Amino acid sequence: MIKALQIIGCSSGFISQRLKKPHSGNGFSLISSKISCNSAPKSQSFRLIQMFSTQSQSNSDAPSPSSTSVAVPSAGNVLKIKFCQWCGGPAKHEIPAGEEKIRAVCTLCGKIAYQNPIMVVGCLIEHDRKILLCKRNIEPSFGLWTLPAGYLEIGESAAEGAIRETWEEAGAEVEVISPFSQLDIPHIGQTYVIFLAKLKKPQLSPGPESSECSLFELDNIPFDFLAFSSIFITLNLYIEDVKSGKVKFHYGTINKRLGTGPSDIRAFTLDYHLQV
Amino acid sequence: MIKALQIIGCSSGFISQRLKKPHSGNGFSLISSKISCNSAPKSQSFRLIQMFSTQSQSNSDAPSPSSTSVAVPSAGNVLKIKFCQWCGGPAKHEIPAGEEKIRAVCTLCGKIAYQNPIMVVGCLIEHDRKILLCKRNIEPSFGLWTLPAGYLEIGESAAEGAIRETWEEAGAEVEVISPFSQLDIPHIGQTYVIFLAKLKKPQLSPGPESSECSLFELDNIPFDFLAFSSIFITLNLYIEDVKSGKVKFHYGTINKRLGTGPSDIRAFTLDYHLQV
């Protein structure tokens, strides 16, 4: 039913087998741990760290800007909210009564502008033992490979959003089979929700946000040219599951390693990895 | 690995066994269906409909208003955005280049105010074969029972948010064991993410948002006095899993039945129910 694996120092795991660049670590450790209130140490976590990367990367998946509009990063910074979007009044920044965090509160109408994490939804599609990837035609991570995924919209379910994004980015009609992963990225206020899906038709047609869409054999995933840590992790978890003969549902938290930049997509820890 | 149950017209399922109020339907049907792009009919879904309810209910779980501030419903209505929250400029409502939906775009700085669904995170805690519920001390659904849950905040993972909400609403220190469910509610722009958890200590202490916290035996869950459809479904799925001897991860979409009000917490369909 619920797995609570604990594999420590598993140097033969997917990272060391698949990555081609040299790395300084001694393999990696993988621990699926339970989360405890205020007490879960970071060391009791699924650590998957690779410090070398030259790729340009950002964890944002913001829509591309147009000539008349500018996309705003989704991760909230309450101090950047200067005005009320409902009445136009100036905002003050304070902890409202009964709350614990600083909010932007309108000085005229009193409304609070809450900021919450955003869901990025997408599909992991295997077809003829190959995985569908899209080469990004937009920043961030222009020219790098990703799963078809994007922001969930108001009015649609996560599965519907994943299907829509796959259609928009790969021109692929898919059928969702099962939830595969939820990966939270607290420091940028995003949560990736990825579904296993299959092609309804074998046609692919890159949309404006993709320069190319291709199917890759599991042994030939371009791990050195992936766009985001979340995609790197998702693909590795899937391949591990396929090898083990049991595809599971994965929950985890992606934390960037201190002192590393957004382009280091392998410089992270996957904490609190839980599998069903 | 992945279940694709199809149980149609299962009148002996959890609803008919547990609900005490009369209902007009002929039992209910339960179908776990795959989702197809643009083609998944609503009839191929897990339907769980009960039309009689007198409870006051809203699907919103907004923080309580204080004397100096007003909480704003999370579900987006782009036309209500009149001003840019970053520069204060007036907003226009149009479809930006390269997009398909009407957005609020600042006429001065050009920034787009995106609106996205919000995650509500919480815990399903079984202790001594009893489930922890909190009686709401705030609107909406004042006086009705719910699982400890609330909005996910920027900077925390879903599991951390669920642990925090449980502490705030029930004074309970918990340890997350496993993800249990993701239930999307598209019409109000919310997604419920519920984790199975266990008490680290047997103490409970209702916070300001709860008037009471209690442990209920599985056979004595107050189904007639639950606050939200999402909680009604979550508890029913859990009890069904316990009975079956296998607790799974559930994904689904909650759609309200046309013509029913928010107080009818049983007037919904659970569509696209997928289990791992």
Coordinates of C-alpha atoms in Angstrom, one line a residue:
Chain A
M1 CA 0.0 0.0 0.0
I2 CA 2.4 2.7 1.2
K3 CA 6.1 2.3 0.7
A4 CA 8.6 3.7 3.1
L5 CA 11.9 2.9 1.4
Q6 CA 15.1 3.7 3.0
I7 CA 18.1 3.4 0.7
I8 CA 21.2 5.2 1.9
G9 CA 24.3 5.8 -0.1
C10 CA 22.9 4.0 -3.1
S11 CA 25.7 4.8 -5.5
S12 CA 24.4 2.6 -8.2
G13 CA 21.1 4.5 -8.4
F14 CA 19.8 6.3 -11.4
I15 CA 22.0 9.4 -11.1
S16 CA 25.4 7.8 -11.2
Q17 CA 24.3 5.5 -14.0
R18 CA 22.9 8.1 -16.2
L19 CA 24.8 11.3 -15.8
K20 CA 27.8 11.7 -18.0
K21 CA 29.4 14.8 -16.5
P22 CA 31.9 14.3 -13.7
H23 CA 30.7 15.1 -10.2
S24 CA 32.4 15.6 -6.9
G25 CA 30.0 13.7 -4.7
N26 CA 30.2 10.1 -3.5
G27 CA 27.2 9.0 -5.3
F28 CA 24.0 10.0 -3.6
S29 CA 21.7 9.0 -0.8
L30 CA 18.0 8.2 -1.1
I31 CA 15.8 8.2 1.9
S32 CA 12.0 8.3 1.9
S33 CA 11.2 9.7 5.2
K34 CA 8.1 10.7 7.1
I35 CA 7.7 14.3 7.8
S36 CA 7.5 15.5 11.4
C37 CA 6.2 18.8 12.6
N38 CA 9.1 21.1 13.2
S39 CA 11.5 18.2 13.5
A40 CA 12.2 16.7 10.1
P41 CA 15.9 17.1 9.7
K42 CA 17.1 17.8 6.2
S43 CA 19.5 15.0 6.4
Q44 CA 16.7 12.5 6.5
S45 CA 15.7 13.1 3.0
F46 CA 16.0 11.9 -0.5
R47 CA 19.2 13.6 -1.6
L48 CA 20.0 13.7 -5.2
I49 CA 22.8 16.2 -5.8
Q50 CA 24.9 16.9 -8.8
M51 CA 26.9 20.1 -8.7
F52 CA 28.1 20.5 -12.3
S53 CA 26.0 22.1 -14.9
T54 CA 26.5 24.7 -17.5
Q55 CA 23.0 25.0 -18.7
S56 CA 21.0 28.2 -18.5
Q57 CA 18.0 27.5 -16.3
S58 CA 15.2 29.0 -14.3
N59 CA 12.6 27.2 -12.4
S60 CA 10.0 29.6 -13.7
D61 CA 7.7 28.4 -16.5
A62 CA 6.0 31.8 -17.0
P63 CA 4.2 32.4 -20.3
S64 CA 6.2 34.2 -22.9
P65 CA 5.9 38.0 -22.9
S66 CA 4.3 39.7 -25.8
S67 CA 5.1 43.1 -27.2
T68 CA 2.3 44.7 -25.2
S69 CA 2.5 42.8 -22.0
V70 CA 5.0 41.5 -19.5
A71 CA 4.7 38.2 -17.7
V72 CA 5.2 38.5 -13.9
P73 CA 7.0 35.8 -12.0
S74 CA 4.6 33.7 -10.0
A75 CA 6.5 33.4 -6.7
G76 CA 5.1 36.0 -4.4
N77 CA 6.9 38.9 -2.9
V78 CA 4.4 40.7 -0.8
L79 CA 6.4 43.9 -0.7
K80 CA 6.1 44.3 -4.4
I81 CA 2.4 44.7 -4.1
K82 CA 1.9 48.5 -3.9
F83 CA -1.7 48.9 -4.8
C84 CA -5.1 47.2 -4.4
Q85 CA -6.1 45.5 -7.6
W86 CA -9.8 45.9 -6.8
C87 CA -10.1 49.6 -5.8
G88 CA -6.7 51.0 -6.7
G89 CA -5.9 52.2 -3.1
P90 CA -2.4 52.2 -1.8
A91 CA -1.4 49.0 0.0
K92 CA 0.2 48.8 3.4
H93 CA 2.3 45.8 4.6
E94 CA 1.3 44.4 7.9
I95 CA 0.3 41.2 9.7
P96 CA -3.5 41.3 9.8
A97 CA -5.3 40.4 13.0
G98 CA -5.5 36.7 13.5
E99 CA -2.7 36.0 11.0
E100 CA 1.0 35.4 11.3
K101 CA 2.4 36.6 8.0
I102 CA 2.9 40.1 6.5
R103 CA 0.3 40.7 3.9
A104 CA -0.5 43.6 1.5
V105 CA -3.6 45.2 2.9
C106 CA -5.5 47.9 1.1
T107 CA -5.6 51.2 3.1
L108 CA -8.9 52.1 1.4
C109 CA -11.1 49.0 1.2
G110 CA -9.2 46.8 3.6
K111 CA -8.9 43.8 1.3
I112 CA -5.9 41.5 1.6
A113 CA -4.0 40.5 -1.5
Y114 CA -3.1 36.9 -0.7
Q115 CA -0.3 35.2 -2.6
N116 CA -0.3 31.4 -2.9
P117 CA 1.8 28.8 -4.6
I118 CA 0.9 28.0 -8.2
M119 CA 0.4 24.6 -9.8
V120 CA 2.4 23.6 -12.9
V121 CA 0.6 20.7 -14.6
G122 CA 2.0 18.4 -17.3
C123 CA 2.1 14.9 -18.8
L124 CA 4.7 12.2 -18.9
I125 CA 3.9 10.3 -22.0
E126 CA 5.4 7.0 -23.0
H127 CA 4.9 5.8 -26.5
D128 CA 6.6 2.8 -28.0
R129 CA 8.9 2.7 -25.0
K130 CA 9.9 6.3 -25.7
I131 CA 9.2 9.5 -23.7
L132 CA 7.8 12.7 -25.3
L133 CA 9.9 15.8 -24.7
C134 CA 9.6 19.3 -26.0
K135 CA 12.5 21.6 -26.7
R136 CA 11.7 25.1 -25.3
N137 CA 11.3 27.9 -27.8
I138 CA 10.9 30.5 -25.0
E139 CA 12.8 31.7 -22.0
P140 CA 13.6 30.6 -19.4
S141 CA 15.6 27.6 -20.4
F142 CA 15.4 28.3 -24.1
G143 CA 16.6 25.4 -26.2
L144 CA 16.5 22.9 -23.4
W145 CA 14.2 19.9 -23.1
T146 CA 11.1 19.5 -20.9
L147 CA 7.9 17.6 -20.4
P148 CA 4.9 19.4 -21.8
A149 CA 3.7 21.4 -18.8
G150 CA 2.5 24.8 -17.7
Y151 CA 0.4 26.8 -15.3
L152 CA -3.0 25.4 -14.2
E153 CA -5.7 27.9 -15.1
I154 CA -8.8 28.9 -13.1
G155 CA -11.8 26.7 -14.3
E156 CA -9.9 23.6 -15.2
S157 CA -8.8 20.5 -13.3
A158 CA -5.2 19.6 -13.1
A159 CA -5.7 16.7 -15.5
E160 CA -7.5 19.0 -18.0
G161 CA -4.7 21.5 -17.6
A162 CA -2.1 18.8 -18.3
I163 CA -4.0 17.7 -21.4
R164 CA -4.3 21.3 -22.6
E165 CA -0.6 22.1 -22.1
T166 CA 0.4 18.9 -24.0
W167 CA -1.9 20.0 -26.8
E168 CA -0.5 23.5 -26.9
E169 CA 3.2 22.6 -26.6
A170 CA 3.4 19.4 -28.5
G171 CA 0.2 19.3 -30.6
A172 CA -0.4 15.9 -29.1
E173 CA -3.8 14.5 -28.1
V174 CA -3.4 12.5 -24.9
E175 CA -5.4 10.5 -22.5
V176 CA -4.4 10.8 -18.8
I177 CA -3.9 7.4 -17.2
S178 CA -2.8 8.1 -13.6
P179 CA -1.3 10.8 -11.3
F180 CA 2.4 10.2 -11.2
S181 CA 4.0 12.9 -9.0
Q182 CA 3.5 16.1 -7.0
L183 CA 6.8 17.9 -6.5
D184 CA 6.6 21.1 -4.4
I185 CA 9.2 23.9 -4.9
P186 CA 8.7 26.2 -2.0
H187 CA 11.4 28.7 -2.7
I188 CA 9.7 29.7 -6.0
G189 CA 6.1 29.0 -4.9
Q190 CA 5.4 26.3 -7.5
T191 CA 4.1 22.8 -7.3
Y192 CA 4.6 20.4 -10.2
V193 CA 1.7 17.9 -10.7
I194 CA 2.6 15.4 -13.4
F195 CA 0.3 12.7 -14.9
L196 CA 1.1 9.6 -16.8
A197 CA -0.6 9.8 -20.1
K198 CA -0.7 8.1 -23.5
L199 CA -1.0 9.4 -27.1
K200 CA -4.4 9.0 -28.6
K201 CA -2.8 9.6 -32.0
P202 CA 0.9 9.3 -32.9
Q203 CA 1.0 12.8 -34.4
L204 CA 3.2 15.5 -32.8
S205 CA 3.2 19.2 -33.8
P206 CA 5.3 21.7 -31.8
G207 CA 3.3 24.7 -30.7
P208 CA 4.8 28.3 -30.5
E209 CA 6.5 27.6 -27.2
S210 CA 8.4 24.5 -28.6
S211 CA 10.9 24.4 -31.4
E212 CA 10.9 20.6 -31.5
C213 CA 9.0 17.7 -30.0
S214 CA 10.6 14.2 -30.0
L215 CA 10.3 10.8 -28.5
F216 CA 13.3 9.6 -26.6
E217 CA 14.2 6.1 -25.6
L218 CA 14.5 5.7 -21.8
D219 CA 18.2 5.1 -22.2
N220 CA 18.7 8.2 -24.3
I221 CA 16.9 10.9 -22.4
P222 CA 19.0 14.1 -22.8
F223 CA 19.7 14.6 -19.1
D224 CA 22.4 17.0 -19.8
F225 CA 20.0 19.3 -21.6
L226 CA 16.9 19.3 -19.4
A227 CA 15.2 22.6 -18.6
F228 CA 14.3 22.3 -14.9
S229 CA 15.1 20.3 -11.8
S230 CA 11.5 19.2 -11.5
I231 CA 11.7 17.5 -14.9
F232 CA 15.1 16.0 -14.1
I233 CA 13.6 14.4 -11.0
T234 CA 10.4 13.3 -12.6
L235 CA 12.1 11.5 -15.4
N236 CA 14.6 9.8 -13.1
L237 CA 11.8 8.7 -10.7
Y238 CA 9.9 7.3 -13.7
I239 CA 12.8 5.4 -15.1
E240 CA 13.6 4.0 -11.6
D241 CA 10.0 2.9 -11.3
V242 CA 10.0 1.2 -14.7
K243 CA 13.2 -0.6 -13.8
S244 CA 11.7 -1.8 -10.6
G245 CA 8.6 -3.0 -12.4
K246 CA 6.2 -0.9 -10.3
V247 CA 5.2 2.7 -11.3
K248 CA 4.2 4.6 -8.2
F249 CA 2.8 7.9 -7.1
H250 CA 5.5 10.2 -5.8
Y251 CA 5.3 13.2 -3.5
G252 CA 8.3 15.3 -2.6
T253 CA 9.8 18.7 -2.0
I254 CA 12.6 20.2 -4.2
N255 CA 15.0 22.4 -2.3
K256 CA 17.9 24.0 -4.0
R257 CA 21.3 23.6 -2.6
L258 CA 22.5 26.7 -0.8
G259 CA 25.0 28.7 -2.9
T260 CA 23.9 27.3 -6.2
G261 CA 22.3 29.1 -9.1
P262 CA 19.1 28.5 -10.9
S263 CA 21.1 27.1 -13.8
D264 CA 22.3 24.2 -11.7
I265 CA 19.4 21.9 -12.2
R266 CA 21.1 19.1 -10.5
A267 CA 22.0 21.1 -7.4
F268 CA 19.0 20.2 -5.2
T269 CA 17.7 17.9 -2.6
L270 CA 14.4 16.0 -3.0
D271 CA 13.2 16.1 0.6
Y272 CA 10.3 14.2 2.2
H273 CA 10.0 11.8 -0.7
L274 CA 6.9 9.7 -0.1
Q275 CA 5.6 7.0 -2.5
V276 CA 2.3 5.2 -2.8
Chain B
M1 CA 0.2 -0.3 -9.9
I2 CA -2.6 1.7 -11.5
K3 CA -6.2 0.8 -10.9
A4 CA -8.9 1.4 -13.4
L5 CA -12.0 0.3 -11.5
Q6 CA -15.4 0.4 -13.1
I7 CA -18.3 -0.2 -10.8
I8 CA -21.6 0.9 -12.1
G9 CA -24.7 1.2 -10.1
C10 CA -23.1 0.0 -6.9
S11 CA -26.0 0.7 -4.6
S12 CA -24.3 -1.0 -1.6
G13 CA -21.4 1.5 -1.6
F14 CA -20.4 3.8 1.1
I15 CA -23.1 6.4 0.5
S16 CA -26.2 4.3 0.9
Q17 CA -24.7 2.6 3.9
R18 CA -23.7 5.7 5.8
L19 CA -26.2 8.4 4.9
K20 CA -29.2 8.6 7.1
K21 CA -31.3 11.1 5.2
P22 CA -33.7 9.9 2.5
H23 CA -32.6 10.4 -1.0
S24 CA -34.3 10.3 -4.3
G25 CA -31.7 8.6 -6.4
N26 CA -31.3 4.9 -7.2
G27 CA -28.1 4.4 -5.3
F28 CA -25.1 5.8 -7.2
S29 CA -22.6 4.8 -9.8
L30 CA -18.9 4.7 -9.4
I31 CA -16.6 4.7 -12.4
S32 CA -12.9 5.4 -12.4
S33 CA -12.4 6.6 -15.9
K34 CA -9.4 7.7 -17.9
I35 CA -9.5 11.3 -19.1
S36 CA -9.5 12.0 -22.8
C37 CA -8.7 15.3 -24.4
N38 CA -12.0 17.0 -25.3
S39 CA -13.9 13.8 -25.2
A40 CA -14.4 12.6 -21.6
P41 CA -18.1 12.6 -21.2
K42 CA -19.4 13.7 -17.8
S43 CA -21.5 10.5 -17.7
Q44 CA -18.3 8.4 -17.5
S45 CA -17.4 9.5 -14.1
F46 CA -17.6 8.6 -10.4
R47 CA -21.1 9.9 -9.6
L48 CA -21.9 10.3 -5.9
I49 CA -25.0 12.4 -5.6
Q50 CA -27.3 13.1 -2.7
M51 CA -29.7 15.9 -3.2
F52 CA -31.0 16.4 0.3
S53 CA -29.2 18.7 2.6
T54 CA -30.1 21.6 4.9
Q55 CA -26.6 22.6 5.9
S56 CA -25.1 26.0 5.3
Q57 CA -22.0 25.5 3.2
S58 CA -19.6 27.2 1.0
N59 CA -16.6 25.7 -0.7
S60 CA -14.5 28.6 0.3
D61 CA -12.0 28.1 3.1
A62 CA -11.0 31.7 3.2
P63 CA -9.2 33.0 6.3
S64 CA -11.5 34.8 8.8
P65 CA -11.9 38.6 8.3
S66 CA -10.5 40.9 11.0
S67 CA -11.9 44.2 12.0
T68 CA -9.4 46.0 9.7
S69 CA -9.2 43.7 6.7
V70 CA -11.5 41.8 4.4
A71 CA -10.6 38.3 3.0
V72 CA -11.1 38.0 -0.7
P73 CA -12.4 34.8 -2.3
S74 CA -9.7 32.9 -4.0
A75 CA -11.5 31.9 -7.2
G76 CA -10.6 34.3 -9.8
N77 CA -12.8 36.7 -11.7
V78 CA -10.6 38.6 -14.0
L79 CA -13.1 41.4 -14.6
K80 CA -12.9 42.3 -10.9
I81 CA -9.3 43.3 -11.3
K82 CA -9.5 47.0 -12.0
F83 CA -6.0 48.2 -11.2
C84 CA -2.3 47.0 -11.4
Q85 CA -1.1 45.9 -8.0
W86 CA 2.5 46.8 -8.9
C87 CA 2.2 50.3 -10.3
G88 CA -1.4 51.3 -9.6
G89 CA -2.3 51.8 -13.3
P90 CA -5.8 51.0 -14.6
A91 CA -6.2 47.5 -16.0
K92 CA -7.7 46.6 -19.3
H93 CA -9.3 43.2 -20.0
E94 CA -8.1 41.6 -23.2
I95 CA -6.5 38.4 -24.6
P96 CA -2.7 39.1 -24.7
A97 CA -0.8 38.1 -27.8
G98 CA 0.0 34.4 -27.8
E99 CA -2.6 33.6 -25.2
E100 CA -6.2 32.4 -25.3
K101 CA -7.9 33.8 -22.2
I102 CA -8.9 37.3 -21.1
R103 CA -6.5 38.7 -18.7
A104 CA -6.2 41.9 -16.7
V105 CA -3.4 43.8 -18.3
C106 CA -2.0 47.0 -16.9
T107 CA -2.4 50.0 -19.3
L108 CA 0.7 51.7 -17.8
C109 CA 3.3 49.0 -17.2
G110 CA 1.9 46.2 -19.3
K111 CA 2.1 43.5 -16.6
I112 CA -0.5 40.8 -16.6
A113 CA -2.3 39.8 -13.4
Y114 CA -2.6 36.0 -13.7
Q115 CA -5.1 34.2 -11.6
N116 CA -4.5 30.6 -10.8
P117 CA -6.2 27.9 -8.7
I118 CA -5.2 27.7 -5.0
M119 CA -4.2 24.7 -3.0
V120 CA -5.9 23.8 0.2
V121 CA -3.8 21.4 2.2
G122 CA -4.8 19.3 5.2
C123 CA -4.4 16.1 7.2
L124 CA -6.5 13.0 7.6
I125 CA -5.4 11.6 11.0
E126 CA -6.5 8.3 12.3
H127 CA -5.7 7.7 16.0
D128 CA -7.0 4.6 17.9
R129 CA -9.2 3.8 14.9
K130 CA -10.8 7.3 15.2
I131 CA -10.6 10.3 12.8
L132 CA -9.7 13.8 13.9
L133 CA -12.3 16.4 12.9
C134 CA -12.6 20.1 13.8
K135 CA -15.8 22.0 14.3
R136 CA -15.5 25.3 12.4
N137 CA -15.6 28.5 14.5
I138 CA -15.6 30.7 11.4
E139 CA -17.6 31.2 8.3
P140 CA -18.2 29.7 5.8
S141 CA -19.8 26.5 7.3
F142 CA -19.6 27.8 10.9
G143 CA -20.5 25.0 13.3
L144 CA -19.8 22.2 10.8
W145 CA -17.1 19.6 10.9
T146 CA -14.0 19.4 8.7
L147 CA -10.6 18.0 8.5
P148 CA -7.9 20.4 9.6
A149 CA -7.0 22.2 6.3
G150 CA -6.3 25.6 4.8
Y151 CA -4.6 27.5 2.1
L152 CA -1.0 26.6 1.2
E153 CA 1.3 29.5 1.7
I154 CA 4.3 30.7 -0.3
G155 CA 7.5 29.3 1.0
E156 CA 6.2 26.0 2.4
S157 CA 5.6 22.6 0.9
A158 CA 2.1 21.0 0.8
A159 CA 3.1 18.6 3.6
E160 CA 4.5 21.4 5.7
G161 CA 1.3 23.4 5.1
A162 CA -0.9 20.5 6.1
I163 CA 1.2 20.1 9.3
R164 CA 0.9 23.8 10.0
E165 CA -2.9 23.9 9.5
T166 CA -3.3 20.9 11.8
W167 CA -1.4 22.7 14.5
E168 CA -3.2 25.9 14.0
E169 CA -6.7 24.4 13.9
A170 CA -6.4 21.5 16.3
G171 CA -3.3 22.1 18.3
A172 CA -2.1 18.7 17.2
E173 CA 1.4 17.8 16.3
V174 CA 1.4 15.4 13.5
E175 CA 3.7 13.4 11.3
V176 CA 2.8 13.0 7.6
I177 CA 2.7 9.4 6.4
S178 CA 1.6 9.5 2.8
P179 CA -0.3 11.6 0.2
F180 CA -3.9 10.5 0.2
S181 CA -5.8 12.6 -2.3
Q182 CA -5.8 15.5 -4.7
L183 CA -9.4 16.7 -5.4
D184 CA -9.7 19.6 -7.9
I185 CA -12.7 21.9 -7.6
P186 CA -12.5 23.9 -10.9
H187 CA -15.6 26.0 -10.5
I188 CA -14.1 27.7 -7.4
G189 CA -10.5 27.5 -8.4
Q190 CA -9.3 25.2 -5.5
T191 CA -7.5 22.0 -5.2
Y192 CA -7.6 20.0 -2.0
V193 CA -4.4 18.0 -1.2
I194 CA -4.9 15.8 1.8
F195 CA -2.2 13.7 3.5
L196 CA -2.6 10.7 5.8
A197 CA -0.9 11.6 9.1
K198 CA -0.6 10.4 12.7
L199 CA -0.5 12.2 16.0
K200 CA 2.9 12.6 17.6
K201 CA 1.2 13.3 20.9
P202 CA -2.4 12.5 21.9
Q203 CA -3.1 16.2 22.9
L204 CA -5.7 18.3 21.0
S205 CA -6.3 22.0 21.6
P206 CA -8.7 23.9 19.3
G207 CA -7.3 27.0 17.7
P208 CA -9.2 30.2 17.1
E209 CA -10.8 28.8 13.9
S210 CA -12.2 25.7 15.7
S211 CA -14.7 25.6 18.5
E212 CA -14.1 21.9 19.1
C213 CA -11.8 19.1 18.0
S214 CA -12.8 15.5 18.4
L215 CA -11.9 12.0 17.4
F216 CA -14.7 10.1 15.7
E217 CA -14.9 6.3 15.2
L218 CA -15.2 5.5 11.5
D219 CA -18.8 4.4 12.0
N220 CA -19.7 7.6 13.7
I221 CA -18.4 10.3 11.3
P222 CA -20.9 13.1 11.4
F223 CA -21.7 13.0 7.7
D224 CA -24.8 15.0 8.1
F225 CA -22.8 17.9 9.6
L226 CA -19.7 18.1 7.4
A227 CA -18.6 21.5 6.1
F228 CA -17.6 20.8 2.5
S229 CA -18.0 18.4 -0.4
S230 CA -14.3 17.8 -0.5
I231 CA -14.3 16.6 3.1
F232 CA -17.3 14.4 2.5
I233 CA -15.6 12.8 -0.4
T234 CA -12.2 12.4 1.3
L235 CA -13.7 10.7 4.3
N236 CA -15.8 8.4 2.2
L237 CA -12.9 7.4 0.0
Y238 CA -10.8 6.7 3.1
I239 CA -13.4 4.6 4.8
E240 CA -13.9 2.6 1.6
D241 CA -10.2 2.1 1.4
V242 CA -10.0 0.9 5.0
K243 CA -12.8 -1.5 4.3
S244 CA -11.1 -2.9 1.2
G245 CA -7.9 -3.3 3.2
K246 CA -5.9 -1.1 0.8
V247 CA -5.4 2.6 1.3
K248 CA -4.7 4.2 -2.1
F249 CA -3.9 7.6 -3.5
H250 CA -6.9 9.3 -5.1
Y251 CA -7.1 11.9 -7.8
G252 CA -10.4 13.4 -8.9
T253 CA -12.4 16.4 -9.9
I254 CA -15.4 17.7 -7.9
N255 CA -18.1 19.2 -10.1
K256 CA -21.2 20.6 -8.5
R257 CA -24.5 19.4 -9.8
L258 CA -26.3 22.1 -11.9
G259 CA -29.0 23.9 -10.1
T260 CA -27.8 23.1 -6.6
G261 CA -26.5 25.6 -4.1
P262 CA -23.2 25.6 -2.2
S263 CA -25.0 24.3 0.9
D264 CA -25.7 21.0 -0.8
I265 CA -22.4 19.4 0.0
R266 CA -23.7 16.0 -1.4
A267 CA -24.8 17.5 -4.7
F268 CA -21.7 16.8 -6.8
T269 CA -20.1 14.4 -9.2
L270 CA -16.6 13.2 -8.6
D271 CA -15.3 13.0 -12.1
Y272 CA -12.2 11.3 -13.5
H273 CA -11.5 9.4 -10.4
L274 CA -8.1 7.8 -10.7
Q275 CA -6.5 5.6 -8.0
V276 CA -2.9 4.5 -7.5

